[in-house]
PDB file of C-alpha atoms in Angstrom:
ATOM      1  CA  MET R   4     -30.596  55.589 -11.449  1.00 53.00           C
ATOM      2  CA  ALA R   5     -29.473  57.673  -8.486  1.00 70.00           C
ATOM      3  CA  ASP R   6     -28.556  56.007  -5.220  1.00 95.00           C
ATOM      4  CA  LEU R   7     -31.630  55.516  -3.059  1.00 97.00           C
ATOM      5  CA  VAL R   8     -31.803  56.127   0.663  1.00 98.00           C
ATOM      6  CA  ARG R   9     -34.618  55.283   3.084  1.00 98.00           C
ATOM      7  CA  TYR R  10     -35.551  56.818   6.398  1.00 98.00           C
ATOM      8  CA  PHE R  11     -38.132  56.228   9.109  1.00 98.00           C
ATOM      9  CA  GLY R  12     -39.557  59.503  10.380  1.00 98.00           C
ATOM     10  CA  THR R  13     -41.782  60.695  13.204  1.00 98.00           C
ATOM     11  CA  ALA R  14     -43.548  64.061  13.164  1.00 98.00           C
ATOM     12  CA  THR R  15     -45.230  65.653  16.176  1.00 98.00           C
ATOM     13  CA  GLY R  16     -47.263  68.813  16.587  1.00 98.00           C
ATOM     14  CA  ARG R  17     -50.494  69.721  14.788  1.00 98.00           C
ATOM     15  CA  VAL R  18     -50.166  66.866  12.293  1.00 98.00           C
ATOM     16  CA  GLN R  19     -53.476  64.985  12.563  1.00 98.00           C
ATOM     17  CA  GLY R  20     -56.815  66.195  11.243  1.00 97.00           C
ATOM     18  CA  VAL R  21     -55.083  68.836   9.113  1.00 97.00           C
ATOM     19  CA  GLY R  22     -54.339  66.939   5.874  1.00 98.00           C
ATOM     20  CA  PHE R  23     -50.746  66.194   6.869  1.00 98.00           C
ATOM     21  CA  ARG R  24     -50.640  62.683   5.404  1.00 98.00           C
ATOM     22  CA  MET R  25     -51.918  63.904   2.028  1.00 98.00           C
ATOM     23  CA  TYR R  26     -49.477  66.839   2.214  1.00 98.00           C
ATOM     24  CA  VAL R  27     -46.556  64.446   2.766  1.00 98.00           C
ATOM     25  CA  GLN R  28     -47.806  62.027   0.085  1.00 98.00           C
ATOM     26  CA  GLN R  29     -48.303  64.781  -2.504  1.00 98.00           C
ATOM     27  CA  HIS R  30     -44.837  66.278  -1.984  1.00 98.00           C
ATOM     28  CA  ALA R  31     -43.158  62.855  -1.827  1.00 98.00           C
ATOM     29  CA  MET R  32     -44.739  61.842  -5.130  1.00 98.00           C
ATOM     30  CA  GLU R  33     -43.688  65.169  -6.721  1.00 98.00           C
ATOM     31  CA  LEU R  34     -40.129  64.329  -5.598  1.00 98.00           C
ATOM     32  CA  ASP R  35     -40.421  60.832  -7.150  1.00 98.00           C
ATOM     33  CA  MET R  36     -40.237  59.139  -3.757  1.00 98.00           C
ATOM     34  CA  THR R  37     -41.803  55.935  -2.439  1.00 98.00           C
ATOM     35  CA  GLY R  38     -42.824  54.902   1.070  1.00 98.00           C
ATOM     36  CA  TRP R  39     -45.773  55.410   3.368  1.00 98.00           C
ATOM     37  CA  VAL R  40     -47.226  57.735   6.021  1.00 98.00           C
ATOM     38  CA  LYS R  41     -49.515  56.816   8.938  1.00 98.00           C
ATOM     39  CA  ASN R  42     -51.313  58.468  11.884  1.00 98.00           C
ATOM     40  CA  MET R  43     -50.442  57.027  15.280  1.00 98.00           C
ATOM     41  CA  ASP R  44     -52.654  56.727  18.369  1.00 98.00           C
ATOM     42  CA  ASP R  45     -50.448  59.143  20.342  1.00 98.00           C
ATOM     43  CA  GLY R  46     -51.151  62.003  17.900  1.00 98.00           C
ATOM     44  CA  SER R  47     -47.870  61.705  16.019  1.00 98.00           C
ATOM     45  CA  VAL R  48     -47.437  60.692  12.385  1.00 98.00           C
ATOM     46  CA  THR R  49     -44.856  58.122  11.302  1.00 98.00           C
ATOM     47  CA  MET R  50     -43.537  57.474   7.829  1.00 98.00           C
ATOM     48  CA  GLU R  51     -40.917  55.742   5.773  1.00 98.00           C
ATOM     49  CA  VAL R  52     -39.590  57.776   2.866  1.00 98.00           C
ATOM     50  CA  GLN R  53     -37.349  56.510   0.093  1.00 98.00           C
ATOM     51  CA  GLY R  54     -35.670  58.422  -2.703  1.00 98.00           C
ATOM     52  CA  THR R  55     -32.465  60.271  -3.416  1.00 98.00           C
ATOM     53  CA  GLN R  56     -30.797  62.036  -0.493  1.00 98.00           C
ATOM     54  CA  GLU R  57     -31.594  65.336  -2.222  1.00 98.00           C
ATOM     55  CA  ALA R  58     -35.299  64.430  -2.382  1.00 98.00           C
ATOM     56  CA  VAL R  59     -35.309  63.394   1.295  1.00 98.00           C
ATOM     57  CA  ASP R  60     -33.652  66.687   2.262  1.00 98.00           C
ATOM     58  CA  LYS R  61     -36.246  68.668   0.266  1.00 98.00           C
ATOM     59  CA  LEU R  62     -39.143  66.714   1.789  1.00 98.00           C
ATOM     60  CA  GLU R  63     -37.704  67.255   5.262  1.00 98.00           C
ATOM     61  CA  ARG R  64     -37.672  71.032   4.663  1.00 98.00           C
ATOM     62  CA  ILE R  65     -41.255  70.938   3.313  1.00 98.00           C
ATOM     63  CA  ILE R  66     -42.420  68.962   6.370  1.00 98.00           C
ATOM     64  CA  HIS R  67     -40.761  71.429   8.765  1.00 97.00           C
ATOM     65  CA  GLU R  68     -42.345  74.374   6.912  1.00 97.00           C
ATOM     66  CA  GLY R  69     -45.866  72.933   7.083  1.00 97.00           C
ATOM     67  CA  ASN R  70     -48.669  75.267   6.029  1.00 97.00           C
ATOM     68  CA  TYR R  71     -51.473  77.317   7.569  1.00 96.00           C
ATOM     69  CA  PHE R  72     -52.992  74.201   9.163  1.00 97.00           C
ATOM     70  CA  ILE R  73     -49.925  71.989   9.687  1.00 98.00           C
ATOM     71  CA  LYS R  74     -47.572  72.965  12.513  1.00 98.00           C
ATOM     72  CA  VAL R  75     -44.750  70.462  12.969  1.00 98.00           C
ATOM     73  CA  GLN R  76     -43.065  70.729  16.377  1.00 98.00           C
ATOM     74  CA  SER R  77     -40.501  67.996  15.847  1.00 98.00           C
ATOM     75  CA  PHE R  78     -39.462  65.746  12.999  1.00 97.00           C
ATOM     76  CA  GLY R  79     -36.721  63.163  13.269  1.00 96.00           C
ATOM     77  CA  LEU R  80     -35.294  60.696  10.770  1.00 98.00           C
ATOM     78  CA  GLU R  81     -33.580  57.327  11.269  1.00 98.00           C
ATOM     79  CA  VAL R  82     -31.838  55.380   8.493  1.00 98.00           C
ATOM     80  CA  ARG R  83     -33.593  52.240   7.239  1.00 98.00           C
ATOM     81  CA  ASP R  84     -32.746  49.634   4.599  1.00 98.00           C
ATOM     82  CA  VAL R  85     -33.808  50.508   1.055  1.00 98.00           C
ATOM     83  CA  LYS R  86     -36.720  48.504  -0.391  1.00 97.00           C
ATOM     84  CA  PRO R  87     -35.764  48.311  -4.091  1.00 94.00           C
ATOM     85  CA  ASP R  88     -39.106  46.861  -5.257  1.00 96.00           C
ATOM     86  CA  GLU R  89     -41.316  49.553  -3.713  1.00 98.00           C
ATOM     87  CA  LYS R  90     -43.283  51.477  -6.359  1.00 97.00           C
ATOM     88  CA  ARG R  91     -45.681  53.849  -4.567  1.00 98.00           C
ATOM     89  CA  PHE R  92     -46.108  56.273  -1.704  1.00 98.00           C
ATOM     90  CA  ASP R  93     -49.123  55.142   0.327  1.00 98.00           C
ATOM     91  CA  ILE R  94     -51.237  56.560   3.116  1.00 98.00           C
ATOM     92  CA  ARG R  95     -51.627  53.779   5.669  1.00 98.00           C
ATOM     93  CA  TYR R  96     -54.578  53.450   8.035  1.00 93.00           C
TER      94      TYR R  96
END
């Protein structure tokens, strides 16, 4: 099994009410990642993503690209401790 990494991320821009959490979840699951994504009261979206560094790098590019509805202004990542028992990528409410 490849070495796992975990990051906490915050996205700002047009990221609420545009399907951003499902967009992140879908791409994370396609990249065989675990973690979670959540809307915040200030209009940002936070997440923890876990997978290979390659998967994290790909997801970061996908998040920056967005789509017709999603317009990410900023996205930053901070290293976190890996959670080896985590099995899913959840949308948190």
